[in-house]
């Protein structure tokens, strides 16, 4: 069984930060020193408690190899400390300076097509480069030696957003490192040939020296090789993180070390965050709204739940989000009045120990000058600034929730390796998208007002009455045993199509689909039958109900399961579309077509009934109710994303922390507002 636990201290927190974190990336090097005192004064007005410093400052801190200029950073940290503001101090290794690349052009990454990137952006890094590893060790050592005992230091922040914008390099240095990684992972050349199925297309290797990265080929290459290369690229980034982390641990003991994740499936697909979560002392995350016309607050809630789950349920920290619009999407609308506060407090409700932003003062130059900030080009006489000050006061009023944990109702299984494998070429339909299925199932659970934990397929699931599997194309035998044991022990499982198909090397499990999930689901699938673009099928269910599916159908054969919904048209007409299998003390549901979030409610409602989860019909749509619990007490967050005032039932009387009003019976939550109640019980 995979190791799905976290190795770090589960409740690590920024040193001497006695309130929730509120602040953002501070880049004083972009401004004359005369501005710094003004910045710090305004930070105090806004209620800032911590800022991130030095993340992109390598060229200023080390203007030439081995020559350091720390004077400006000394003055910044002293100024912040004198004003009672804690510091998340960055190692600037996301953006090596020009002198480094001039000396080591081989450290610039190469694409699969053989094109070497040029200097002039950020994140242009070959993570297998010995020169890069030596350089990051040197700068991390210098920073830790100088600032380990600085009284402002609360947290070390390594690198920035690993995996973005470049995760994999295909150069000869990486080829050599890949061969070493393959030896360690597989043990022998024979094992590599077996795992990759190299008997196909005469791809068998007679020597490790014959193996290269999956560079551009005339047609589709070996999918298992491509999958292993994604694992290798992720491992190289993680190895570089550990290099810096271990230096910081040794020279600055007692100060937690983190790196900012981007767990949202809409923002990073190249890191196995289950593995990364075990490496950091405190899980932190960056999240930005994807303004594509969908309900952005649902994606936000999903990202927060996923981040908390990567942290093993422990409190985590939102290290970056935006006060208003960003600058890197095709269209970057401003946030509506009150939306910044709702976004921030939604993250807090779902486990974050604060709300921080990119960035403090909006840049005048560079690629991100149109990205919003806490202090915008408009200055303090602006809507954004007034909302920032108000939010700072609200975050300050919630200090007592520190250390409490978000209470989840159900679990959703997610595995980055399965996502990587499913994203490879030549799958049955390009319209099937693992991320889309995860988004849609999450939205359906969100609309049932259920708080979600995410879990690895091999993790202990016994605490959850309901487990949902939206997309698990790659499923190990251990995962199959785990899910069977979960259902036999009384759990309720809901599985979507094209799950359980291949093993960890993208090899189809022996026998009929769905591979290792056949027994728990009580069925086999004779054949996948994807639909053409625009085609739909109709499903008939209990009491004459009908649903519409698209993208995918299957020829399902019951092997103990019962049919709940059937296809009425298409090639699978008359066959099972949705099944239910009683196994041991539990039940397993299977959905063999793509349903939207609204249609999935017809499946999740009876599954919730199987799981003993009471319906929450009294809660309006787009009103979140989330609980945090701990030694400090029980807290209920109510977040109203609608344009009308709503009333929600309270399980007990209590005190509303943002207004200090007493609350009982039904709590009024104004349109677009947030309320947080400390329950008396």
PDB file of C-alpha atoms in Angstrom, residues 445-668:
ATOM      1  CA  UNK A 445     -21.455  17.180  -3.870  1.00  0.00           C
ATOM      2  CA  UNK A 446     -21.100  20.927  -3.236  1.00  0.00           C
ATOM      3  CA  UNK A 447     -24.715  21.381  -4.293  1.00  0.00           C
ATOM      4  CA  UNK A 448     -25.681  18.670  -1.788  1.00  0.00           C
ATOM      5  CA  UNK A 449     -23.957  20.928   0.823  1.00  0.00           C
ATOM      6  CA  UNK A 450     -21.405  18.244   1.656  1.00  0.00           C
ATOM      7  CA  UNK A 451     -17.874  19.179   2.707  1.00  0.00           C
ATOM      8  CA  UNK A 452     -15.299  17.066   0.889  1.00  0.00           C
ATOM      9  CA  UNK A 453     -11.997  15.530   1.881  1.00  0.00           C
ATOM     10  CA  UNK A 454      -9.853  14.246  -0.972  1.00  0.00           C
ATOM     11  CA  UNK A 455      -8.040  10.961  -0.428  1.00  0.00           C
ATOM     12  CA  UNK A 456      -5.494   8.755  -2.144  1.00  0.00           C
ATOM     13  CA  UNK A 457      -7.040   5.511  -3.488  1.00  0.00           C
ATOM     14  CA  UNK A 458      -4.924   3.447  -1.075  1.00  0.00           C
ATOM     15  CA  UNK A 459      -5.626   5.585   2.008  1.00  0.00           C
ATOM     16  CA  UNK A 460      -7.716   4.541   5.009  1.00  0.00           C
ATOM     17  CA  UNK A 461     -11.314   5.417   4.083  1.00  0.00           C
ATOM     18  CA  UNK A 462     -13.089   3.975   7.098  1.00  0.00           C
ATOM     19  CA  UNK A 463     -14.025   7.399   8.530  1.00  0.00           C
ATOM     20  CA  UNK A 464     -16.182   8.309   5.515  1.00  0.00           C
ATOM     21  CA  UNK A 465     -19.766   7.074   5.015  1.00  0.00           C
ATOM     22  CA  UNK A 466     -19.552   7.934   1.304  1.00  0.00           C
ATOM     23  CA  UNK A 467     -16.566   7.777  -1.090  1.00  0.00           C
ATOM     24  CA  UNK A 468     -16.801   9.094  -4.669  1.00  0.00           C
ATOM     25  CA  UNK A 469     -14.429   8.074  -7.485  1.00  0.00           C
ATOM     26  CA  UNK A 470     -14.790  10.534 -10.398  1.00  0.00           C
ATOM     27  CA  UNK A 471     -11.803   9.381 -12.489  1.00  0.00           C
ATOM     28  CA  UNK A 472      -9.463   6.539 -11.540  1.00  0.00           C
ATOM     29  CA  UNK A 473      -8.234   5.187 -14.875  1.00  0.00           C
ATOM     30  CA  UNK A 474      -4.991   3.999 -13.243  1.00  0.00           C
ATOM     31  CA  UNK A 475      -5.824   1.878 -10.198  1.00  0.00           C
ATOM     32  CA  UNK A 476      -3.348  -0.407  -8.463  1.00  0.00           C
ATOM     33  CA  UNK A 477      -4.271  -3.819  -7.120  1.00  0.00           C
ATOM     34  CA  UNK A 478      -3.824  -2.359  -3.636  1.00  0.00           C
ATOM     35  CA  UNK A 479      -6.379   0.327  -4.458  1.00  0.00           C
ATOM     36  CA  UNK A 480      -8.815  -2.331  -5.660  1.00  0.00           C
ATOM     37  CA  UNK A 481      -8.418  -4.307  -2.424  1.00  0.00           C
ATOM     38  CA  UNK A 482      -8.798  -1.126  -0.408  1.00  0.00           C
ATOM     39  CA  UNK A 483     -12.083  -0.147  -2.050  1.00  0.00           C
ATOM     40  CA  UNK A 484     -13.490  -3.655  -1.716  1.00  0.00           C
ATOM     41  CA  UNK A 485     -12.648  -3.725   1.983  1.00  0.00           C
ATOM     42  CA  UNK A 486     -14.205  -0.296   2.413  1.00  0.00           C
ATOM     43  CA  UNK A 487     -17.527  -1.406   0.908  1.00  0.00           C
ATOM     44  CA  UNK A 488     -17.550  -4.767   2.678  1.00  0.00           C
ATOM     45  CA  UNK A 489     -17.057  -2.892   5.935  1.00  0.00           C
ATOM     46  CA  UNK A 490     -20.189  -0.813   5.404  1.00  0.00           C
ATOM     47  CA  UNK A 491     -19.098   2.063   3.168  1.00  0.00           C
ATOM     48  CA  UNK A 492     -20.954   3.458   0.181  1.00  0.00           C
ATOM     49  CA  UNK A 493     -18.938   3.874  -3.021  1.00  0.00           C
ATOM     50  CA  UNK A 494     -19.823   5.757  -6.225  1.00  0.00           C
ATOM     51  CA  UNK A 495     -17.539   5.112  -9.225  1.00  0.00           C
ATOM     52  CA  UNK A 496     -17.562   6.852 -12.596  1.00  0.00           C
ATOM     53  CA  UNK A 497     -16.771   5.228 -15.948  1.00  0.00           C
ATOM     54  CA  UNK A 498     -13.279   4.417 -17.302  1.00  0.00           C
ATOM     55  CA  UNK A 499     -11.956   3.653 -13.826  1.00  0.00           C
ATOM     56  CA  UNK A 500      -9.890   0.665 -12.694  1.00  0.00           C
ATOM     57  CA  UNK A 501      -8.555   0.098 -16.215  1.00  0.00           C
ATOM     58  CA  UNK A 502      -4.738  -0.023 -15.980  1.00  0.00           C
ATOM     59  CA  UNK A 503      -1.964  -0.721 -13.492  1.00  0.00           C
ATOM     60  CA  UNK A 504       0.795   1.642 -12.338  1.00  0.00           C
ATOM     61  CA  UNK A 505       2.657   1.164 -15.646  1.00  0.00           C
ATOM     62  CA  UNK A 506      -0.394   1.855 -17.836  1.00  0.00           C
ATOM     63  CA  UNK A 507      -0.847  -1.829 -18.599  1.00  0.00           C
ATOM     64  CA  UNK A 508      -4.432  -3.065 -18.855  1.00  0.00           C
ATOM     65  CA  UNK A 509      -5.346  -5.292 -15.927  1.00  0.00           C
ATOM     66  CA  UNK A 510      -5.941  -8.932 -16.995  1.00  0.00           C
ATOM     67  CA  UNK A 511      -9.527  -9.812 -17.796  1.00  0.00           C
ATOM     68  CA  UNK A 512     -12.561  -7.666 -18.537  1.00  0.00           C
ATOM     69  CA  UNK A 513     -12.908  -4.032 -17.613  1.00  0.00           C
ATOM     70  CA  UNK A 514     -13.072  -2.436 -15.059  1.00  0.00           C
ATOM     71  CA  UNK A 515     -10.024  -4.388 -13.922  1.00  0.00           C
ATOM     72  CA  UNK A 516      -9.386  -4.232 -10.178  1.00  0.00           C
ATOM     73  CA  UNK A 517     -12.868  -2.747  -9.590  1.00  0.00           C
ATOM     74  CA  UNK A 518     -14.841  -5.632 -11.148  1.00  0.00           C
ATOM     75  CA  UNK A 519     -15.536  -7.405  -7.872  1.00  0.00           C
ATOM     76  CA  UNK A 520     -16.468  -4.392  -5.775  1.00  0.00           C
ATOM     77  CA  UNK A 521     -18.816  -3.107  -8.490  1.00  0.00           C
ATOM     78  CA  UNK A 522     -20.285  -6.529  -9.275  1.00  0.00           C
ATOM     79  CA  UNK A 523     -20.079  -6.128 -13.051  1.00  0.00           C
ATOM     80  CA  UNK A 524     -17.924  -6.356 -16.139  1.00  0.00           C
ATOM     81  CA  UNK A 525     -17.699  -4.078 -19.158  1.00  0.00           C
ATOM     82  CA  UNK A 526     -17.503  -5.877 -22.487  1.00  0.00           C
ATOM     83  CA  UNK A 527     -16.652  -2.773 -24.477  1.00  0.00           C
ATOM     84  CA  UNK A 528     -16.313   1.001 -24.200  1.00  0.00           C
ATOM     85  CA  UNK A 529     -18.531   2.829 -26.664  1.00  0.00           C
ATOM     86  CA  UNK A 530     -17.681   6.559 -26.652  1.00  0.00           C
ATOM     87  CA  UNK A 531     -20.101   8.905 -28.358  1.00  0.00           C
ATOM     88  CA  UNK A 532     -19.352  11.241 -31.213  1.00  0.00           C
ATOM     89  CA  UNK A 533     -19.183  14.956 -30.556  1.00  0.00           C
ATOM     90  CA  UNK A 534     -22.665  16.300 -29.895  1.00  0.00           C
ATOM     91  CA  UNK A 535     -24.281  12.887 -29.459  1.00  0.00           C
ATOM     92  CA  UNK A 536     -26.395  12.182 -26.375  1.00  0.00           C
ATOM     93  CA  UNK A 537     -28.107   9.199 -24.804  1.00  0.00           C
ATOM     94  CA  UNK A 538     -31.175   8.927 -22.608  1.00  0.00           C
ATOM     95  CA  UNK A 539     -31.308   6.998 -19.345  1.00  0.00           C
ATOM     96  CA  UNK A 540     -34.541   5.650 -17.834  1.00  0.00           C
ATOM     97  CA  UNK A 541     -34.709   5.286 -14.083  1.00  0.00           C
ATOM     98  CA  UNK A 542     -37.033   4.750 -11.136  1.00  0.00           C
ATOM     99  CA  UNK A 543     -40.622   5.977 -11.430  1.00  0.00           C
ATOM    100  CA  UNK A 544     -40.192   6.889 -15.092  1.00  0.00           C
ATOM    101  CA  UNK A 545     -37.456   9.453 -14.446  1.00  0.00           C
ATOM    102  CA  UNK A 546     -35.095  10.303 -17.306  1.00  0.00           C
ATOM    103  CA  UNK A 547     -31.546  11.625 -17.506  1.00  0.00           C
ATOM    104  CA  UNK A 548     -29.323  12.634 -20.410  1.00  0.00           C
ATOM    105  CA  UNK A 549     -25.706  11.547 -20.793  1.00  0.00           C
ATOM    106  CA  UNK A 550     -23.028  12.328 -23.344  1.00  0.00           C
ATOM    107  CA  UNK A 551     -19.393  11.560 -24.338  1.00  0.00           C
ATOM    108  CA  UNK A 552     -19.345   7.946 -23.138  1.00  0.00           C
ATOM    109  CA  UNK A 553     -21.374   4.732 -22.928  1.00  0.00           C
ATOM    110  CA  UNK A 554     -20.427   1.140 -22.116  1.00  0.00           C
ATOM    111  CA  UNK A 555     -21.708  -2.389 -22.627  1.00  0.00           C
ATOM    112  CA  UNK A 556     -22.172  -3.302 -18.956  1.00  0.00           C
ATOM    113  CA  UNK A 557     -22.879  -6.867 -17.830  1.00  0.00           C
ATOM    114  CA  UNK A 558     -24.214  -7.367 -14.294  1.00  0.00           C
ATOM    115  CA  UNK A 559     -22.258  -9.874 -12.212  1.00  0.00           C
ATOM    116  CA  UNK A 560     -24.182  -9.407  -8.979  1.00  0.00           C
ATOM    117  CA  UNK A 561     -25.051  -5.736  -9.378  1.00  0.00           C
ATOM    118  CA  UNK A 562     -28.627  -4.557 -10.011  1.00  0.00           C
ATOM    119  CA  UNK A 563     -29.639  -2.086 -12.713  1.00  0.00           C
ATOM    120  CA  UNK A 564     -30.984   1.234 -11.399  1.00  0.00           C
ATOM    121  CA  UNK A 565     -30.900   3.245 -14.633  1.00  0.00           C
ATOM    122  CA  UNK A 566     -30.862   1.820 -18.191  1.00  0.00           C
ATOM    123  CA  UNK A 567     -29.954   3.186 -21.618  1.00  0.00           C
ATOM    124  CA  UNK A 568     -33.018   3.699 -23.797  1.00  0.00           C
ATOM    125  CA  UNK A 569     -31.184   4.571 -27.004  1.00  0.00           C
ATOM    126  CA  UNK A 570     -27.774   4.403 -28.625  1.00  0.00           C
ATOM    127  CA  UNK A 571     -25.669   1.276 -29.126  1.00  0.00           C
ATOM    128  CA  UNK A 572     -26.083   0.360 -25.444  1.00  0.00           C
ATOM    129  CA  UNK A 573     -29.901   0.602 -25.543  1.00  0.00           C
ATOM    130  CA  UNK A 574     -31.478  -1.800 -23.076  1.00  0.00           C
ATOM    131  CA  UNK A 575     -28.261  -2.290 -21.129  1.00  0.00           C
ATOM    132  CA  UNK A 576     -27.444  -1.074 -17.610  1.00  0.00           C
ATOM    133  CA  UNK A 577     -26.296   2.552 -17.372  1.00  0.00           C
ATOM    134  CA  UNK A 578     -26.175   2.973 -13.570  1.00  0.00           C
ATOM    135  CA  UNK A 579     -25.873   0.006 -11.241  1.00  0.00           C
ATOM    136  CA  UNK A 580     -25.906  -0.699  -7.499  1.00  0.00           C
ATOM    137  CA  UNK A 581     -24.078  -3.629  -5.905  1.00  0.00           C
ATOM    138  CA  UNK A 582     -24.616  -4.843  -2.362  1.00  0.00           C
ATOM    139  CA  UNK A 583     -21.349  -6.223  -1.011  1.00  0.00           C
ATOM    140  CA  UNK A 584     -20.865  -7.186   2.616  1.00  0.00           C
ATOM    141  CA  UNK A 585     -22.286  -4.389   4.749  1.00  0.00           C
ATOM    142  CA  UNK A 586     -22.064  -1.707   2.055  1.00  0.00           C
ATOM    143  CA  UNK A 587     -23.026  -0.752  -1.486  1.00  0.00           C
ATOM    144  CA  UNK A 588     -21.147   0.237  -4.633  1.00  0.00           C
ATOM    145  CA  UNK A 589     -22.670   2.366  -7.392  1.00  0.00           C
ATOM    146  CA  UNK A 590     -21.377   2.585 -10.959  1.00  0.00           C
ATOM    147  CA  UNK A 591     -22.128   5.350 -13.493  1.00  0.00           C
ATOM    148  CA  UNK A 592     -21.209   4.321 -17.056  1.00  0.00           C
ATOM    149  CA  UNK A 593     -21.895   7.585 -18.898  1.00  0.00           C
ATOM    150  CA  UNK A 594     -21.089  11.257 -18.453  1.00  0.00           C
ATOM    151  CA  UNK A 595     -23.735  13.132 -16.480  1.00  0.00           C
ATOM    152  CA  UNK A 596     -23.644  16.801 -15.578  1.00  0.00           C
ATOM    153  CA  UNK A 597     -23.725  17.977 -11.972  1.00  0.00           C
ATOM    154  CA  UNK A 598     -27.498  18.402 -11.921  1.00  0.00           C
ATOM    155  CA  UNK A 599     -28.098  14.898 -13.281  1.00  0.00           C
ATOM    156  CA  UNK A 600     -25.609  13.390 -10.859  1.00  0.00           C
ATOM    157  CA  UNK A 601     -27.856  14.563  -8.026  1.00  0.00           C
ATOM    158  CA  UNK A 602     -30.256  11.774  -9.025  1.00  0.00           C
ATOM    159  CA  UNK A 603     -27.482   9.244  -8.364  1.00  0.00           C
ATOM    160  CA  UNK A 604     -25.932  10.868  -5.315  1.00  0.00           C
ATOM    161  CA  UNK A 605     -29.231  11.267  -3.449  1.00  0.00           C
ATOM    162  CA  UNK A 606     -29.898   7.495  -3.127  1.00  0.00           C
ATOM    163  CA  UNK A 607     -26.175   6.872  -2.559  1.00  0.00           C
ATOM    164  CA  UNK A 608     -26.274   9.361   0.326  1.00  0.00           C
ATOM    165  CA  UNK A 609     -29.323   7.507   1.653  1.00  0.00           C
ATOM    166  CA  UNK A 610     -27.317   4.257   1.523  1.00  0.00           C
ATOM    167  CA  UNK A 611     -24.568   6.037   3.466  1.00  0.00           C
ATOM    168  CA  UNK A 612     -26.961   7.389   6.095  1.00  0.00           C
ATOM    169  CA  UNK A 613     -26.324  11.026   5.112  1.00  0.00           C
ATOM    170  CA  UNK A 614     -29.416  13.134   5.705  1.00  0.00           C
ATOM    171  CA  UNK A 615     -30.443  15.521   2.905  1.00  0.00           C
ATOM    172  CA  UNK A 616     -29.749  19.203   3.519  1.00  0.00           C
ATOM    173  CA  UNK A 617     -32.580  20.620   1.476  1.00  0.00           C
ATOM    174  CA  UNK A 618     -33.072  23.546   3.866  1.00  0.00           C
ATOM    175  CA  UNK A 619     -29.818  25.158   2.656  1.00  0.00           C
ATOM    176  CA  UNK A 620     -30.096  27.426  -0.419  1.00  0.00           C
ATOM    177  CA  UNK A 621     -27.970  26.866  -3.513  1.00  0.00           C
ATOM    178  CA  UNK A 622     -24.659  28.734  -3.499  1.00  0.00           C
ATOM    179  CA  UNK A 623     -24.693  29.182   0.260  1.00  0.00           C
ATOM    180  CA  UNK A 624     -21.811  27.341   1.894  1.00  0.00           C
ATOM    181  CA  UNK A 625     -22.060  26.049   5.446  1.00  0.00           C
ATOM    182  CA  UNK A 626     -18.747  24.661   6.696  1.00  0.00           C
ATOM    183  CA  UNK A 627     -17.624  23.753  10.214  1.00  0.00           C
ATOM    184  CA  UNK A 628     -14.254  23.996  11.963  1.00  0.00           C
ATOM    185  CA  UNK A 629     -13.749  22.196  15.254  1.00  0.00           C
ATOM    186  CA  UNK A 630     -11.027  21.913  17.869  1.00  0.00           C
ATOM    187  CA  UNK A 631      -9.994  22.631  21.425  1.00  0.00           C
ATOM    188  CA  UNK A 632     -11.005  26.289  20.986  1.00  0.00           C
ATOM    189  CA  UNK A 633     -14.584  25.310  20.179  1.00  0.00           C
ATOM    190  CA  UNK A 634     -17.004  24.630  17.350  1.00  0.00           C
ATOM    191  CA  UNK A 635     -17.320  27.204  14.567  1.00  0.00           C
ATOM    192  CA  UNK A 636     -19.840  27.428  11.748  1.00  0.00           C
ATOM    193  CA  UNK A 637     -18.996  29.438   8.622  1.00  0.00           C
ATOM    194  CA  UNK A 638     -21.906  30.564   6.451  1.00  0.00           C
ATOM    195  CA  UNK A 639     -20.907  32.090   3.094  1.00  0.00           C
ATOM    196  CA  UNK A 640     -23.594  33.589   0.900  1.00  0.00           C
ATOM    197  CA  UNK A 641     -22.589  33.736  -2.778  1.00  0.00           C
ATOM    198  CA  UNK A 642     -26.059  34.881  -3.853  1.00  0.00           C
ATOM    199  CA  UNK A 643     -27.566  38.323  -4.353  1.00  0.00           C
ATOM    200  CA  UNK A 644     -30.271  37.883  -1.698  1.00  0.00           C
ATOM    201  CA  UNK A 645     -30.300  37.655   2.078  1.00  0.00           C
ATOM    202  CA  UNK A 646     -30.774  34.090   3.344  1.00  0.00           C
ATOM    203  CA  UNK A 647     -31.553  32.399   6.640  1.00  0.00           C
ATOM    204  CA  UNK A 648     -29.869  29.153   7.619  1.00  0.00           C
ATOM    205  CA  UNK A 649     -30.610  26.883  10.581  1.00  0.00           C
ATOM    206  CA  UNK A 650     -28.100  26.778  13.432  1.00  0.00           C
ATOM    207  CA  UNK A 651     -27.461  23.522  15.313  1.00  0.00           C
ATOM    208  CA  UNK A 652     -26.969  25.524  18.510  1.00  0.00           C
ATOM    209  CA  UNK A 653     -26.937  29.109  19.743  1.00  0.00           C
ATOM    210  CA  UNK A 654     -23.718  31.046  19.633  1.00  0.00           C
ATOM    211  CA  UNK A 655     -21.861  34.310  19.039  1.00  0.00           C
ATOM    212  CA  UNK A 656     -21.212  35.694  15.578  1.00  0.00           C
ATOM    213  CA  UNK A 657     -17.539  36.694  15.560  1.00  0.00           C
ATOM    214  CA  UNK A 658     -17.584  39.389  12.852  1.00  0.00           C
ATOM    215  CA  UNK A 659     -20.516  41.368  14.312  1.00  0.00           C
ATOM    216  CA  UNK A 660     -20.284  40.127  17.946  1.00  0.00           C
ATOM    217  CA  UNK A 661     -24.065  39.558  17.829  1.00  0.00           C
ATOM    218  CA  UNK A 662     -25.772  36.622  19.527  1.00  0.00           C
ATOM    219  CA  UNK A 663     -27.275  34.093  17.120  1.00  0.00           C
ATOM    220  CA  UNK A 664     -29.799  31.311  17.588  1.00  0.00           C
ATOM    221  CA  UNK A 665     -32.461  29.458  15.652  1.00  0.00           C
ATOM    222  CA  UNK A 666     -31.949  30.760  12.132  1.00  0.00           C
ATOM    223  CA  UNK A 667     -28.960  32.904  11.197  1.00  0.00           C
ATOM    224  CA  UNK A 668     -29.442  35.732   8.716  1.00  0.00           C
TER     225      UNK A 668
END
